[in-house]
Short mmCIF file of C-alpha atoms in Angstrom, two decimals:
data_model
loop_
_atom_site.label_atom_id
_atom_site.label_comp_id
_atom_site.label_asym_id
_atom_site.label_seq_id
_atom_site.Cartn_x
_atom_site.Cartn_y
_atom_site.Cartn_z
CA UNK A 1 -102.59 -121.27 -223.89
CA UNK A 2 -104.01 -118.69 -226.35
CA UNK A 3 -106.86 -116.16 -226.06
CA UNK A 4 -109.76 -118.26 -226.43
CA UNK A 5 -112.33 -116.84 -228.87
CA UNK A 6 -116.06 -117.82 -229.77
CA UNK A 7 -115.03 -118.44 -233.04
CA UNK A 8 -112.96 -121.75 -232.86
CA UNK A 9 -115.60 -124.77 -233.39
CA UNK A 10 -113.03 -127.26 -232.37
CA UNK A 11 -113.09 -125.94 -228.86
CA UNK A 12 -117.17 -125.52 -228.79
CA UNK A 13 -117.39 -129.28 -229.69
CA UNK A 14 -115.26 -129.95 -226.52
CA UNK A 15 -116.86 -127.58 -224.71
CA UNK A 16 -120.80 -129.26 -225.66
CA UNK A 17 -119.18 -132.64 -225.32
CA UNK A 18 -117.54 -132.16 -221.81
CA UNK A 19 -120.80 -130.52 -220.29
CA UNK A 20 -123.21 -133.05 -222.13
CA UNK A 21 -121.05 -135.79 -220.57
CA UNK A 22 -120.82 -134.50 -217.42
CA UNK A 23 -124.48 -134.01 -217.08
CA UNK A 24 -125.14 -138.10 -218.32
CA UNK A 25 -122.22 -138.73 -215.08
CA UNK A 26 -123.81 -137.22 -212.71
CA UNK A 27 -127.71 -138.57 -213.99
CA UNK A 28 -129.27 -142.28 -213.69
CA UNK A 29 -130.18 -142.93 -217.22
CA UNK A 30 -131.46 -139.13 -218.76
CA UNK A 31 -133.07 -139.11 -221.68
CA UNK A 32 -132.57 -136.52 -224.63
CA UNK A 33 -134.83 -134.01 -222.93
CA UNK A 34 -133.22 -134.39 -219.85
CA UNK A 35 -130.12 -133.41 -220.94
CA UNK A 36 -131.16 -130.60 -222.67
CA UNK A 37 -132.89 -128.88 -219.87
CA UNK A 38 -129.75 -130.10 -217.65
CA UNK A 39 -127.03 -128.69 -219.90
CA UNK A 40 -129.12 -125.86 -221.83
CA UNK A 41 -127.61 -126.63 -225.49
CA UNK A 42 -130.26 -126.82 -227.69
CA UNK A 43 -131.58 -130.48 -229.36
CA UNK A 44 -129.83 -131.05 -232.34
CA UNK A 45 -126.17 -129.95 -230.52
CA UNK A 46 -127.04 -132.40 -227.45
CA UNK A 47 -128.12 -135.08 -230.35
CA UNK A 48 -125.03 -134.90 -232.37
CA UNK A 49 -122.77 -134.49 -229.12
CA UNK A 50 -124.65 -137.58 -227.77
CA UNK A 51 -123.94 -139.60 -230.88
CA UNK A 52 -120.27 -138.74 -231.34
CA UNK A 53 -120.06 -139.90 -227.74
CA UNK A 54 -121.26 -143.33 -227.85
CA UNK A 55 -119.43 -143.81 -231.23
CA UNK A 56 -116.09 -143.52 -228.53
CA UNK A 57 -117.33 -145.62 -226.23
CA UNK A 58 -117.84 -143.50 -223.29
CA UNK A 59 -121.90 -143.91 -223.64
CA UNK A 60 -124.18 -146.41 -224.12
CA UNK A 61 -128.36 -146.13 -224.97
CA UNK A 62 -130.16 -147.87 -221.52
CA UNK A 63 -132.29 -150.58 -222.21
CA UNK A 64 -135.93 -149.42 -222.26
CA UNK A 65 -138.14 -149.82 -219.01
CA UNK A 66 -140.40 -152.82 -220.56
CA UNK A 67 -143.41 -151.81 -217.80
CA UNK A 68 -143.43 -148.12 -219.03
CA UNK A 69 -143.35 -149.25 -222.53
CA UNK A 70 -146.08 -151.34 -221.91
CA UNK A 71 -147.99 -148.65 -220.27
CA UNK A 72 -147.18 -145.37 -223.00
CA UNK A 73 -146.07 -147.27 -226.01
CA UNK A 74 -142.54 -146.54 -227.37
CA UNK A 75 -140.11 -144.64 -224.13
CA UNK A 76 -137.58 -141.95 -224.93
CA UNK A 77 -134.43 -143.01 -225.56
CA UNK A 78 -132.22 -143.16 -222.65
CA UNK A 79 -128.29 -143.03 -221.78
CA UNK A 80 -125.05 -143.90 -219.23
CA UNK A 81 -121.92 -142.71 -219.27
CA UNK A 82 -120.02 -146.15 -219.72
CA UNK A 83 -117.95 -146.83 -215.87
CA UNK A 84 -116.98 -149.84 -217.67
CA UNK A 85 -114.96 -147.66 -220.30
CA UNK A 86 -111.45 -147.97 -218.89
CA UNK A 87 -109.90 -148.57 -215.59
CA UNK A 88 -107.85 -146.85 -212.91
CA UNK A 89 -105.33 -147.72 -210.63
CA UNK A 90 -104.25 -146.31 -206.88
CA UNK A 91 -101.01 -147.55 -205.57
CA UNK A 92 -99.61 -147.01 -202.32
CA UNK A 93 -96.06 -147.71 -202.28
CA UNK A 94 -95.47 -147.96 -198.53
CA UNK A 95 -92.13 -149.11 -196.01
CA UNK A 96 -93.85 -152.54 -195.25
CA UNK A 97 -96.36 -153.05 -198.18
CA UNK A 98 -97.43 -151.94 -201.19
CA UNK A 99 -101.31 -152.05 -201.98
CA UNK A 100 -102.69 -151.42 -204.86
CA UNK A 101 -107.03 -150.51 -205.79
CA UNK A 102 -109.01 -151.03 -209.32
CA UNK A 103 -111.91 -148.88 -209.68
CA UNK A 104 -114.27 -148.23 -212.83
CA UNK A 105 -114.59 -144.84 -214.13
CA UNK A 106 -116.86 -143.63 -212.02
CA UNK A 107 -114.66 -144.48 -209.00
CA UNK A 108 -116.42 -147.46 -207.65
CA UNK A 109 -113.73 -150.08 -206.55
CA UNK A 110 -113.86 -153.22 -208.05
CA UNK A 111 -110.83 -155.03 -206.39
CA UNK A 112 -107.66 -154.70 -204.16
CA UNK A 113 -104.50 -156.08 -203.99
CA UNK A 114 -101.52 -155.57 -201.44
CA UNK A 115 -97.77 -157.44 -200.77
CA UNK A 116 -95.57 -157.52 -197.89
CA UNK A 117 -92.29 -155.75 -198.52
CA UNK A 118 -89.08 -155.84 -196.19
CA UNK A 119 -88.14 -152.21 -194.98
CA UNK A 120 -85.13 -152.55 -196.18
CA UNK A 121 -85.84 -153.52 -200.09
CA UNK A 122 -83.82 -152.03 -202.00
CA UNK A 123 -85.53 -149.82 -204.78
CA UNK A 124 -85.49 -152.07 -207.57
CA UNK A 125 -87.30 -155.24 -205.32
CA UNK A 126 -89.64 -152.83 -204.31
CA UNK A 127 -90.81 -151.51 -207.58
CA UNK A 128 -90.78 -155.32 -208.70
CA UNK A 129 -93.27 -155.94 -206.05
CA UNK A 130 -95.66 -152.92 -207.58
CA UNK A 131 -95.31 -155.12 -210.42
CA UNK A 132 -96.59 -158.20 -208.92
CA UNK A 133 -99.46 -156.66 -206.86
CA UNK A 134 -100.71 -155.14 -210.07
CA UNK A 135 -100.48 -157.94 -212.11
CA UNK A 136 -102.19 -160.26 -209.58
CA UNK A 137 -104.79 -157.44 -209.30
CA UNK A 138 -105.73 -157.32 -213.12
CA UNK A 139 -105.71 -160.73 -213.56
CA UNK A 140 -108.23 -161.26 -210.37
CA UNK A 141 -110.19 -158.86 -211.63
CA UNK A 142 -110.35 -159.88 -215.36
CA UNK A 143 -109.33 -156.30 -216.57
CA UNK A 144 -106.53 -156.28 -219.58
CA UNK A 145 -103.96 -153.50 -218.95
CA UNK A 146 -104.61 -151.76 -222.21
CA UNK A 147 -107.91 -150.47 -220.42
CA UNK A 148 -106.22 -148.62 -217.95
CA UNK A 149 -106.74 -144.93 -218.31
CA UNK A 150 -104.92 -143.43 -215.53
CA UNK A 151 -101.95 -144.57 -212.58
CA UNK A 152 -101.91 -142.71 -209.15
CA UNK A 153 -99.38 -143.73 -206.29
CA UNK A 154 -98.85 -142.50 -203.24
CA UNK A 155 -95.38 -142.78 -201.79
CA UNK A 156 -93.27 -141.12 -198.45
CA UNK A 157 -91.15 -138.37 -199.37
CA UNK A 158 -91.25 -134.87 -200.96
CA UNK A 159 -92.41 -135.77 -204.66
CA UNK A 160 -92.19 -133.39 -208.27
CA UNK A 161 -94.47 -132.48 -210.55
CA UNK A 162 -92.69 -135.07 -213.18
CA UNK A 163 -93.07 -138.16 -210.43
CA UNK A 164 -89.17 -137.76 -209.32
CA UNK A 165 -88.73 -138.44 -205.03
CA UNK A 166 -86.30 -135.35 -204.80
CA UNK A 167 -86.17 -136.36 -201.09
CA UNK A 168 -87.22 -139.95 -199.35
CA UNK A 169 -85.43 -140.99 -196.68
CA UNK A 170 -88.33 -143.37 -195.24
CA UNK A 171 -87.25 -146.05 -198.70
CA UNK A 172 -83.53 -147.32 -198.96
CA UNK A 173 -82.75 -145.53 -202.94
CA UNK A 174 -85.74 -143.64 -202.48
CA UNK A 175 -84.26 -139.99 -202.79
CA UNK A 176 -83.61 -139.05 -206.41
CA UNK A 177 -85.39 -141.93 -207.80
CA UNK A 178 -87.46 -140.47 -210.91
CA UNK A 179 -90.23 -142.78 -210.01
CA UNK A 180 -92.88 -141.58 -212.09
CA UNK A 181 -90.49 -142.22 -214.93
CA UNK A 182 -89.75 -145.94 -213.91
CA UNK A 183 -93.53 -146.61 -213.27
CA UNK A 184 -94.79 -145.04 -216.63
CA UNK A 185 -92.42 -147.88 -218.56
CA UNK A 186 -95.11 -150.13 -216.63
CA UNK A 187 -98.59 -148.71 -218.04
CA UNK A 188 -99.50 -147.57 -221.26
CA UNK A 189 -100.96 -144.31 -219.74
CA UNK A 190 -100.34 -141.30 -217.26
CA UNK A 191 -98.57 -142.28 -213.79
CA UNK A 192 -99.02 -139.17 -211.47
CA UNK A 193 -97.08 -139.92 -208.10
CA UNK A 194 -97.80 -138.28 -205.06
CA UNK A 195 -96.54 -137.64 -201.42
CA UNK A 196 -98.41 -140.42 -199.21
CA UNK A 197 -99.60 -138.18 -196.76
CA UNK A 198 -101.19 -135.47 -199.14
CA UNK A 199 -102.35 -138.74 -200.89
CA UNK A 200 -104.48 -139.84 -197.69
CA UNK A 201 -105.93 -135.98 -197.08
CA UNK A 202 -107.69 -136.02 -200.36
CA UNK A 203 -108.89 -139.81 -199.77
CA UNK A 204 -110.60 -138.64 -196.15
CA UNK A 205 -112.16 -135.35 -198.22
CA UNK A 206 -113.06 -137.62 -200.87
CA UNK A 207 -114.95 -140.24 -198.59
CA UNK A 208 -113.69 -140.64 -195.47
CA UNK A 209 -113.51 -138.45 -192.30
CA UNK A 210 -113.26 -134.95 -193.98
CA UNK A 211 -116.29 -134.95 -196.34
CA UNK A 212 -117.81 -131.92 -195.41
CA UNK A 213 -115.20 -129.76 -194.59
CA UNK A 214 -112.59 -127.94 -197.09
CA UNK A 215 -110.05 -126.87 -194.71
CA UNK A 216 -108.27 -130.10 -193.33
CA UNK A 217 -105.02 -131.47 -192.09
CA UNK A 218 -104.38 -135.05 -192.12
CA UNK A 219 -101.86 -136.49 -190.02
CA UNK A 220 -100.07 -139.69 -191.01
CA UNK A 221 -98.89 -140.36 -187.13
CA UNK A 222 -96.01 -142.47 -187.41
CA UNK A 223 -92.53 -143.09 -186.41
CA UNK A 224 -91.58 -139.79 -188.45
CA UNK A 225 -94.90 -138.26 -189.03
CA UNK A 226 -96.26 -136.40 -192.02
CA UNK A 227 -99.24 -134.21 -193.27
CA UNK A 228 -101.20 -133.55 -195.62
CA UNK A 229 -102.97 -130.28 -196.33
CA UNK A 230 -106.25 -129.18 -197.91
CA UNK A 231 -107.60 -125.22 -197.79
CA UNK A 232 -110.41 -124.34 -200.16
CA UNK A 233 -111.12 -127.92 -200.40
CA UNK A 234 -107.54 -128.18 -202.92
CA UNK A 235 -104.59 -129.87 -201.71
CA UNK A 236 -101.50 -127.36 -200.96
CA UNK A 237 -98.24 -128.95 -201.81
CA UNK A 238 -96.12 -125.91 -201.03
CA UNK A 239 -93.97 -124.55 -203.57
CA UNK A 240 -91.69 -127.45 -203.87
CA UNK A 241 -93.91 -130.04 -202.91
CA UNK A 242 -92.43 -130.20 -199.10
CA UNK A 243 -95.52 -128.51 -197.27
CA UNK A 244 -96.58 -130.32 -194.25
CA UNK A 245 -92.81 -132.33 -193.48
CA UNK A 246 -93.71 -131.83 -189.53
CA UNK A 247 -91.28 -134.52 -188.84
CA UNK A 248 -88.71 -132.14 -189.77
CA UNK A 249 -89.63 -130.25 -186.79
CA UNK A 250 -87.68 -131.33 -184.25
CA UNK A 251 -84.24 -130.60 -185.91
CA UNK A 252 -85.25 -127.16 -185.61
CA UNK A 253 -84.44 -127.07 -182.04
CA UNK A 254 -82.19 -129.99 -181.77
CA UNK A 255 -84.15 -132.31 -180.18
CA UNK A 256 -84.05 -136.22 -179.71
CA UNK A 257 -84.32 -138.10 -182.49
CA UNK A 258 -87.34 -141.04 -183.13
CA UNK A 259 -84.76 -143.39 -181.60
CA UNK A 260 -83.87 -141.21 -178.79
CA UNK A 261 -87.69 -140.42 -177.89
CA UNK A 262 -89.16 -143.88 -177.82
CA UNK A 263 -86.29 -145.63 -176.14
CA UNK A 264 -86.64 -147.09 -172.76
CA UNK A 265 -83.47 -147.97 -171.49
CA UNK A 266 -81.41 -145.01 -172.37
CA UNK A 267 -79.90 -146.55 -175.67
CA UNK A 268 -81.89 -145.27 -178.91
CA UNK A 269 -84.16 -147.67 -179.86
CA UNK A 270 -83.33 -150.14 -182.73
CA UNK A 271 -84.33 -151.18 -184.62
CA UNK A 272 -86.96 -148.47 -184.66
CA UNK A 273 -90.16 -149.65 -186.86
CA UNK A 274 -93.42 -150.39 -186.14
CA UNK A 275 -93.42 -153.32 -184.35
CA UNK A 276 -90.90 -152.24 -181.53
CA UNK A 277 -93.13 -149.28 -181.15
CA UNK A 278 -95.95 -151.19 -180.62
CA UNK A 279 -94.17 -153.09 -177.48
CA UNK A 280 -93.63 -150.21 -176.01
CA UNK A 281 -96.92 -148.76 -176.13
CA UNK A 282 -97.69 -151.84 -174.76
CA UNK A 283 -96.01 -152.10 -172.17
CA UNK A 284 -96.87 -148.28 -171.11
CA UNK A 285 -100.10 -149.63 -171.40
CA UNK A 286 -99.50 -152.57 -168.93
CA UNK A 287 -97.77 -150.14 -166.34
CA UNK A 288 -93.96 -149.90 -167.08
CA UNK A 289 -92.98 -146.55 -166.24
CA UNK A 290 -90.04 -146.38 -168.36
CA UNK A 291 -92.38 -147.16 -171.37
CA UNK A 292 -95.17 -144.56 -170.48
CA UNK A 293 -92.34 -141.92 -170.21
CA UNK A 294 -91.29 -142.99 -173.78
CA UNK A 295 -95.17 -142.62 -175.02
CA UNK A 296 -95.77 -139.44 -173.17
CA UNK A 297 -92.36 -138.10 -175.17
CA UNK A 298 -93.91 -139.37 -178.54
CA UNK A 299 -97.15 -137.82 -177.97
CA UNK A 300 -95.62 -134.87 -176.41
CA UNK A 301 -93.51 -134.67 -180.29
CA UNK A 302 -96.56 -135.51 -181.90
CA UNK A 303 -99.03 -132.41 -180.59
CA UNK A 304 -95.87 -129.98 -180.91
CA UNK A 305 -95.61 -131.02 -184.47
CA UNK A 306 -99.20 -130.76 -185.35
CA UNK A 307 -99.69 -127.52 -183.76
CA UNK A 308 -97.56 -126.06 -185.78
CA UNK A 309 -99.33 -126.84 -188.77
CA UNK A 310 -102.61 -126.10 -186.97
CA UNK A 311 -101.43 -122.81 -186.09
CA UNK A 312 -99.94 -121.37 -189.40
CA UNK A 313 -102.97 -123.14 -191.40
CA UNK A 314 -106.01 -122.27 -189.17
CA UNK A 315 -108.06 -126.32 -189.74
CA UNK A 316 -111.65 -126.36 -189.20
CA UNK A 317 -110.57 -130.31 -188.91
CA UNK A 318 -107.14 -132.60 -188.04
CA UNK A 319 -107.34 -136.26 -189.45
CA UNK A 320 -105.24 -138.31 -186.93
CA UNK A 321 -104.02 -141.63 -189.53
CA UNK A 322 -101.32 -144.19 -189.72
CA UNK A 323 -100.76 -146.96 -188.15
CA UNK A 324 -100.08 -145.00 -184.26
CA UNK A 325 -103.28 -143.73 -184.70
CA UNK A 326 -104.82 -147.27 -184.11
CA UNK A 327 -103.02 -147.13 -180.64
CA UNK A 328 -105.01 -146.17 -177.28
CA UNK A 329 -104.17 -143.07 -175.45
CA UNK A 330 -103.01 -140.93 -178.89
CA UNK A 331 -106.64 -138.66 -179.77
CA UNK A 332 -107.43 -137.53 -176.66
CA UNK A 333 -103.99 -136.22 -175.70
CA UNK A 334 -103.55 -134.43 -178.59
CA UNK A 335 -107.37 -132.96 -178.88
CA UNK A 336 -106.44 -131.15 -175.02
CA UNK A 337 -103.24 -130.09 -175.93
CA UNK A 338 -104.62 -128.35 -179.60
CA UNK A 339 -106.75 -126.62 -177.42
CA UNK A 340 -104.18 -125.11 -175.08
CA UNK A 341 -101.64 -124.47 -177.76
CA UNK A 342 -104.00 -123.08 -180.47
CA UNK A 343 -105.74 -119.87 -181.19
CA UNK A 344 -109.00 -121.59 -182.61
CA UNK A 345 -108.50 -125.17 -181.77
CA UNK A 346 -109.23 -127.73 -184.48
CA UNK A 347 -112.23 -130.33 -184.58
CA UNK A 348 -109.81 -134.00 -184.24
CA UNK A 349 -111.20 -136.50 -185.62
CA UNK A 350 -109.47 -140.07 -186.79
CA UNK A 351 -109.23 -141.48 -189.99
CA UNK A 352 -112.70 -143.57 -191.53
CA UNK A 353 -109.97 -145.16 -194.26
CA UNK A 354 -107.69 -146.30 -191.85
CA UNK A 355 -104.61 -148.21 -193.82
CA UNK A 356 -106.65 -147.77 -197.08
CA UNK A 357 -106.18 -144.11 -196.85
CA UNK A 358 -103.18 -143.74 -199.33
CA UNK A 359 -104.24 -146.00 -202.00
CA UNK A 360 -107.47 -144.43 -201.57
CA UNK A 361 -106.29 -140.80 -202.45
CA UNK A 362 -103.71 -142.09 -205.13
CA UNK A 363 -107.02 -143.64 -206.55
CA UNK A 364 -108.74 -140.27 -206.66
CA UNK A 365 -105.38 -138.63 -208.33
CA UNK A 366 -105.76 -141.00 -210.97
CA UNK A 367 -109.96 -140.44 -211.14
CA UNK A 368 -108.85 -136.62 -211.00
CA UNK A 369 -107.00 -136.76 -214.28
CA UNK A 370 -109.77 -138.60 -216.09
CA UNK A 371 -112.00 -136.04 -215.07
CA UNK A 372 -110.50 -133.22 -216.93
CA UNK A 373 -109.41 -134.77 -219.76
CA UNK A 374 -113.40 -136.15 -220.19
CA UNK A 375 -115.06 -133.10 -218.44
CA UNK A 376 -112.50 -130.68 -218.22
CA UNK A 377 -115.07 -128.41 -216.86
CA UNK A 378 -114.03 -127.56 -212.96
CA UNK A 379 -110.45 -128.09 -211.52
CA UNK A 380 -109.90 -130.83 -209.56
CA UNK A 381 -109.13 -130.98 -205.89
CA UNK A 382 -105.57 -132.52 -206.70
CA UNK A 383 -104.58 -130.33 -209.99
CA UNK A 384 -101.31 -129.00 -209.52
CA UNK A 385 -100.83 -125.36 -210.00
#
């Protein structure tokens, strides 16, 4: 980008326009003088931007209060920024499901959609399946495609800035699949994909669990769990997008694998997903020793590997989510054992979203990007560097 001068009035006009906008967002209804005093431009400029705004369709004139014009003859004109304007998507893209969530423009969910998916779908059925949710999703909700303005999803794996899976070993085909690419054939408008994990931190930030803090891990406890990051209230991706892999961890010193941990007969555990987990937490639940041993091994995994993170990233607050968050004896166990293994022990706290937590935040990617191409005022909490 070029030295910006005072001198280009192109980039004023954007400039008025963004932060007129912006002000008639974040108001019920202003009037002219409102936005005036709000934005400090003078009349005519907040006029003229005003105008040139609802001849694009991003702002309508309010219908007049009939009682106040009753009472002081003709009202001030008034205005909304126009939710109705276009449409965005969040997709999750998950082992078992895919889910997808329409919301307005102003973020405000209007409908949800989600299909089972076998774990072992190959890459092309899966992506089929986005296809289907989606569809059945618009057509519920009456919205054409064309208004779509922006596409977020939310996928497991370690995910580029262009939407490509460089690694995903959690999807058969996953790894190397330039999904952003493939998805973008799909929508007439920007796809931005994102790791599932980081996804689900900026969803419990955004309204969920981590609202008012700015420094937050979010765990997404599962078989192979994975985190997401946030410091200065802005997600940190790393520098190749592979920050918070904690279940990595354990091939650092060689330890049993998922299979190996969970098993309770000495055999690793197959097939390992969630519902083979779930018996055995169950059964450590009713009493068999074998499977407490199994669940004091995951948990055991589970604190080392969040540690970690809590350690080199200093959290005022850890997000326990996923689906082994939902099962008994997982919060308190790790809340003691962050406070024996860490400096400045976190606040633990579990997710508000619960299995809406990665559409969620691949909603609020795709709200993100509309944001700063309407306001493009203040960065957004999931701009990447």
């Amino acid at each position: 980008m070029g030295r910006l001068t005072g001198g280009d009035p192109s980039l004023l006009r954007r400039i008025n326009s963004a932060v007129v906008l912006h002000a008639l967002r974040a108001a019920q209804a202003p009037t002219l003088t409102d936005l005036v005093n709000v934005t400090g431009l003078s009349r005519p400029t907040v006029e003229g931007v005003v105008e040139g705004l609802i001849g694009s369709g991003l702002v309508v004139e309010a219908p007049a209060d009939e009682n106040a014009a009753r009472r002081q003859g003709r009202p001030a004109r008034r205005f909304r920024f126009r939710v109705e304007a276009g449409h965005l998507l969040g997709i999750e893209i998950g082992p078992h499901r895919i889910a997808a969530l329409l919301a307005d423009l102003g973020g405000r969910v209007m409908g949800s959609a989600h299909v089972e998916v076998s774990a072992t779908a190959p890459a092309d059925e899966r992506l089929e399946q986005v296809r289907v949710a989606v569809a059945d999703l618009l057509r519920r909700a009456g919205v054409p495609r064309g208004s779509l303005r922006a596409v977020g999803v939310a996928t497991p794996g370690i995910v580029e800035a262009d939407g490509t899976v460089r690694l995903g070993t959690a999807l058969p085909q996953w790894t190397g699949l330039p999904l952003g690419e493939r998805l973008r054939r799909s929508f007439r408008c920007p796809v931005l994909v994102e790791n599932d994990a980081n996804a689900a931190a900026v969803a419990e930030h955004w309204k969920g669990a981590a609202t008012a803090s700015d420094d937050v891990v979010f765990v997404l406890a599962g078989l192979s769990p994975g985190a997401g990051s946030l410091i200065g209230g802005r997600l940190h991706r790393g520098f190749g997008g592979a920050a918070g892999e904690i279940g990595a961890l354990h091939l650092l010193g060689r330890e049993a694998t998922p299979e190996e941990v969970l098993s309770t007969t000495g055999e690793p555990l197959h097939p390992l997903d969630e519902a083979q987990v779930a018996r055995v937490f169950a059964r450590a639940e009713q009493g068999d020793e074998r499977a407490r041993a199994a669940v004091e091994r995951y948990l055991r995994r589970l604190v080392h590997d969040v540690a970690a993170l809590v350690l080199a990233l200093d959290p005022e607050l850890v997000v326990v989510g996923g689906w082994a968050a939902h099962l008994n004896g997982v919060l308190e166990p790790l809340r003691a054992e962050l406070a024996r293994y860490c400096l400045r022990p976190p606040q633990v706290a579990q997710s508000l979203l619960g299995e809406a937590a990665v559409a969620t935040g691949a909603l609020r990617l795709a709200l993100d990007h509309v944001e700063k191409q309407l306001f493009a005022v203040e960065s957004t909490v999931t701009a990447r560097r």
